[in-house]
Amino acid sequence: AILAELDKEKRKLLMQNQSSTNHPGASIALARSPLNKDFRDHAEQQHIAAQQKAALQHAHAHSSGYFITQDSAFGNLILPVLPRLEAE
């Protein structure tokens, strides 16, 4: 979903760029702009944060366990917290 939004925004900006080429000096190289990359990174982080929040709420509502949000090497949005039991 986020990729579709970014692609739509990119097309929109490229169309604006093409229409501005009729005016000398008004065109902007959007593909190489660091601001464009920062925008994409920020949008992706917001999307991931929203997914994490939704996954966390769902897990808490449907499970008696406890979960936290944390980056995972395997792409998990949330991780279960397991208590350590003392060996008897």
PDB file of C-alpha atoms in Angstrom:
ATOM      1  CA  ALA A   1       0.000   0.000   0.000  1.00  0.00           C
ATOM      2  CA  ILE A   2       2.785   2.440   0.880  1.00  0.00           C
ATOM      3  CA  LEU A   3       4.654   1.611  -2.311  1.00  0.00           C
ATOM      4  CA  ALA A   4       1.548   2.388  -4.355  1.00  0.00           C
ATOM      5  CA  GLU A   5       1.193   5.729  -2.566  1.00  0.00           C
ATOM      6  CA  LEU A   6       4.842   6.556  -3.162  1.00  0.00           C
ATOM      7  CA  ASP A   7       4.587   5.564  -6.829  1.00  0.00           C
ATOM      8  CA  LYS A   8       1.493   7.757  -7.207  1.00  0.00           C
ATOM      9  CA  GLU A   9       3.269  10.695  -5.546  1.00  0.00           C
ATOM     10  CA  LYS A  10       6.343  10.157  -7.732  1.00  0.00           C
ATOM     11  CA  ARG A  11       4.220  10.180 -10.900  1.00  0.00           C
ATOM     12  CA  LYS A  12       2.464  13.327  -9.734  1.00  0.00           C
ATOM     13  CA  LEU A  13       5.772  15.081  -9.079  1.00  0.00           C
ATOM     14  CA  LEU A  14       7.223  13.907 -12.387  1.00  0.00           C
ATOM     15  CA  MET A  15       4.167  15.252 -14.220  1.00  0.00           C
ATOM     16  CA  GLN A  16       4.612  18.577 -12.436  1.00  0.00           C
ATOM     17  CA  ASN A  17       8.279  18.522 -13.406  1.00  0.00           C
ATOM     18  CA  GLN A  18       7.425  17.843 -17.056  1.00  0.00           C
ATOM     19  CA  SER A  19       4.905  20.682 -17.133  1.00  0.00           C
ATOM     20  CA  SER A  20       7.459  23.030 -15.577  1.00  0.00           C
ATOM     21  CA  THR A  21      10.014  22.281 -18.320  1.00  0.00           C
ATOM     22  CA  ASN A  22       8.054  24.708 -20.473  1.00  0.00           C
ATOM     23  CA  HIS A  23       9.412  27.402 -18.157  1.00  0.00           C
ATOM     24  CA  PRO A  24      13.238  27.657 -18.328  1.00  0.00           C
ATOM     25  CA  GLY A  25      14.979  27.215 -15.001  1.00  0.00           C
ATOM     26  CA  ALA A  26      11.893  25.861 -13.263  1.00  0.00           C
ATOM     27  CA  SER A  27      12.646  22.144 -13.521  1.00  0.00           C
ATOM     28  CA  ILE A  28      13.895  20.192 -10.518  1.00  0.00           C
ATOM     29  CA  ALA A  29      15.724  16.873 -10.626  1.00  0.00           C
ATOM     30  CA  LEU A  30      13.420  14.970  -8.290  1.00  0.00           C
ATOM     31  CA  ALA A  31      14.995  11.568  -8.750  1.00  0.00           C
ATOM     32  CA  ARG A  32      18.329  12.722  -7.324  1.00  0.00           C
ATOM     33  CA  SER A  33      16.974  15.021  -4.642  1.00  0.00           C
ATOM     34  CA  PRO A  34      17.985  14.050  -1.087  1.00  0.00           C
ATOM     35  CA  LEU A  35      14.701  15.562   0.102  1.00  0.00           C
ATOM     36  CA  ASN A  36      12.797  13.043  -2.026  1.00  0.00           C
ATOM     37  CA  LYS A  37      14.726  10.178  -0.370  1.00  0.00           C
ATOM     38  CA  ASP A  38      14.101  11.641   3.088  1.00  0.00           C
ATOM     39  CA  PHE A  39      10.391  11.913   2.265  1.00  0.00           C
ATOM     40  CA  ARG A  40      10.284   8.257   1.186  1.00  0.00           C
ATOM     41  CA  ASP A  41      12.182   7.138   4.300  1.00  0.00           C
ATOM     42  CA  HIS A  42       9.889   9.148   6.577  1.00  0.00           C
ATOM     43  CA  ALA A  43       6.742   7.827   4.864  1.00  0.00           C
ATOM     44  CA  GLU A  44       8.015   4.251   5.128  1.00  0.00           C
ATOM     45  CA  GLN A  45       8.817   4.693   8.830  1.00  0.00           C
ATOM     46  CA  GLN A  46       5.338   6.083   9.477  1.00  0.00           C
ATOM     47  CA  HIS A  47       3.775   3.148   7.639  1.00  0.00           C
ATOM     48  CA  ILE A  48       5.819   0.625   9.632  1.00  0.00           C
ATOM     49  CA  ALA A  49       4.937   2.400  12.884  1.00  0.00           C
ATOM     50  CA  ALA A  50       1.236   2.214  11.988  1.00  0.00           C
ATOM     51  CA  GLN A  51       1.561  -1.488  11.163  1.00  0.00           C
ATOM     52  CA  GLN A  52       3.389  -2.123  14.456  1.00  0.00           C
ATOM     53  CA  LYS A  53       0.703  -0.311  16.420  1.00  0.00           C
ATOM     54  CA  ALA A  54      -2.080  -2.275  14.714  1.00  0.00           C
ATOM     55  CA  ALA A  55      -0.280  -5.598  15.245  1.00  0.00           C
ATOM     56  CA  LEU A  56       0.370  -4.769  18.902  1.00  0.00           C
ATOM     57  CA  GLN A  57      -3.270  -3.815  19.532  1.00  0.00           C
ATOM     58  CA  HIS A  58      -4.478  -6.987  17.808  1.00  0.00           C
ATOM     59  CA  ALA A  59      -2.086  -9.175  19.819  1.00  0.00           C
ATOM     60  CA  HIS A  60      -3.080  -7.609  23.134  1.00  0.00           C
ATOM     61  CA  ALA A  61      -6.787  -7.948  22.298  1.00  0.00           C
ATOM     62  CA  HIS A  62      -6.579 -11.602  21.234  1.00  0.00           C
ATOM     63  CA  SER A  63      -3.881 -13.026  23.492  1.00  0.00           C
ATOM     64  CA  SER A  64      -3.161 -13.262  27.179  1.00  0.00           C
ATOM     65  CA  GLY A  65       0.554 -12.791  26.488  1.00  0.00           C
ATOM     66  CA  TYR A  66       2.600  -9.612  26.460  1.00  0.00           C
ATOM     67  CA  PHE A  67       4.184  -8.199  23.303  1.00  0.00           C
ATOM     68  CA  ILE A  68       6.576  -5.372  22.472  1.00  0.00           C
ATOM     69  CA  THR A  69       7.479  -3.557  19.263  1.00  0.00           C
ATOM     70  CA  GLN A  70      11.097  -3.995  18.285  1.00  0.00           C
ATOM     71  CA  ASP A  71      13.102  -4.328  15.087  1.00  0.00           C
ATOM     72  CA  SER A  72      13.591  -7.954  14.176  1.00  0.00           C
ATOM     73  CA  ALA A  73      16.156  -9.581  11.906  1.00  0.00           C
ATOM     74  CA  PHE A  74      13.277 -11.673  10.558  1.00  0.00           C
ATOM     75  CA  GLY A  75      10.919  -8.769   9.797  1.00  0.00           C
ATOM     76  CA  ASN A  76       8.554  -9.343  12.719  1.00  0.00           C
ATOM     77  CA  LEU A  77       6.643  -6.221  13.723  1.00  0.00           C
ATOM     78  CA  ILE A  78       6.117  -7.320  17.327  1.00  0.00           C
ATOM     79  CA  LEU A  79       7.863  -9.809  19.573  1.00  0.00           C
ATOM     80  CA  PRO A  80       6.415 -11.808  22.458  1.00  0.00           C
ATOM     81  CA  VAL A  81       7.881 -11.234  25.900  1.00  0.00           C
ATOM     82  CA  LEU A  82       8.470 -14.526  27.691  1.00  0.00           C
ATOM     83  CA  PRO A  83       9.067 -14.569  31.450  1.00  0.00           C
ATOM     84  CA  ARG A  84      12.178 -16.278  32.773  1.00  0.00           C
ATOM     85  CA  LEU A  85      11.332 -18.958  35.274  1.00  0.00           C
ATOM     86  CA  GLU A  86      13.769 -19.866  37.992  1.00  0.00           C
ATOM     87  CA  ALA A  87      15.042 -23.431  37.830  1.00  0.00           C
ATOM     88  CA  GLU A  88      13.984 -25.337  40.939  1.00  0.00           C
TER      89      GLU A  88
END
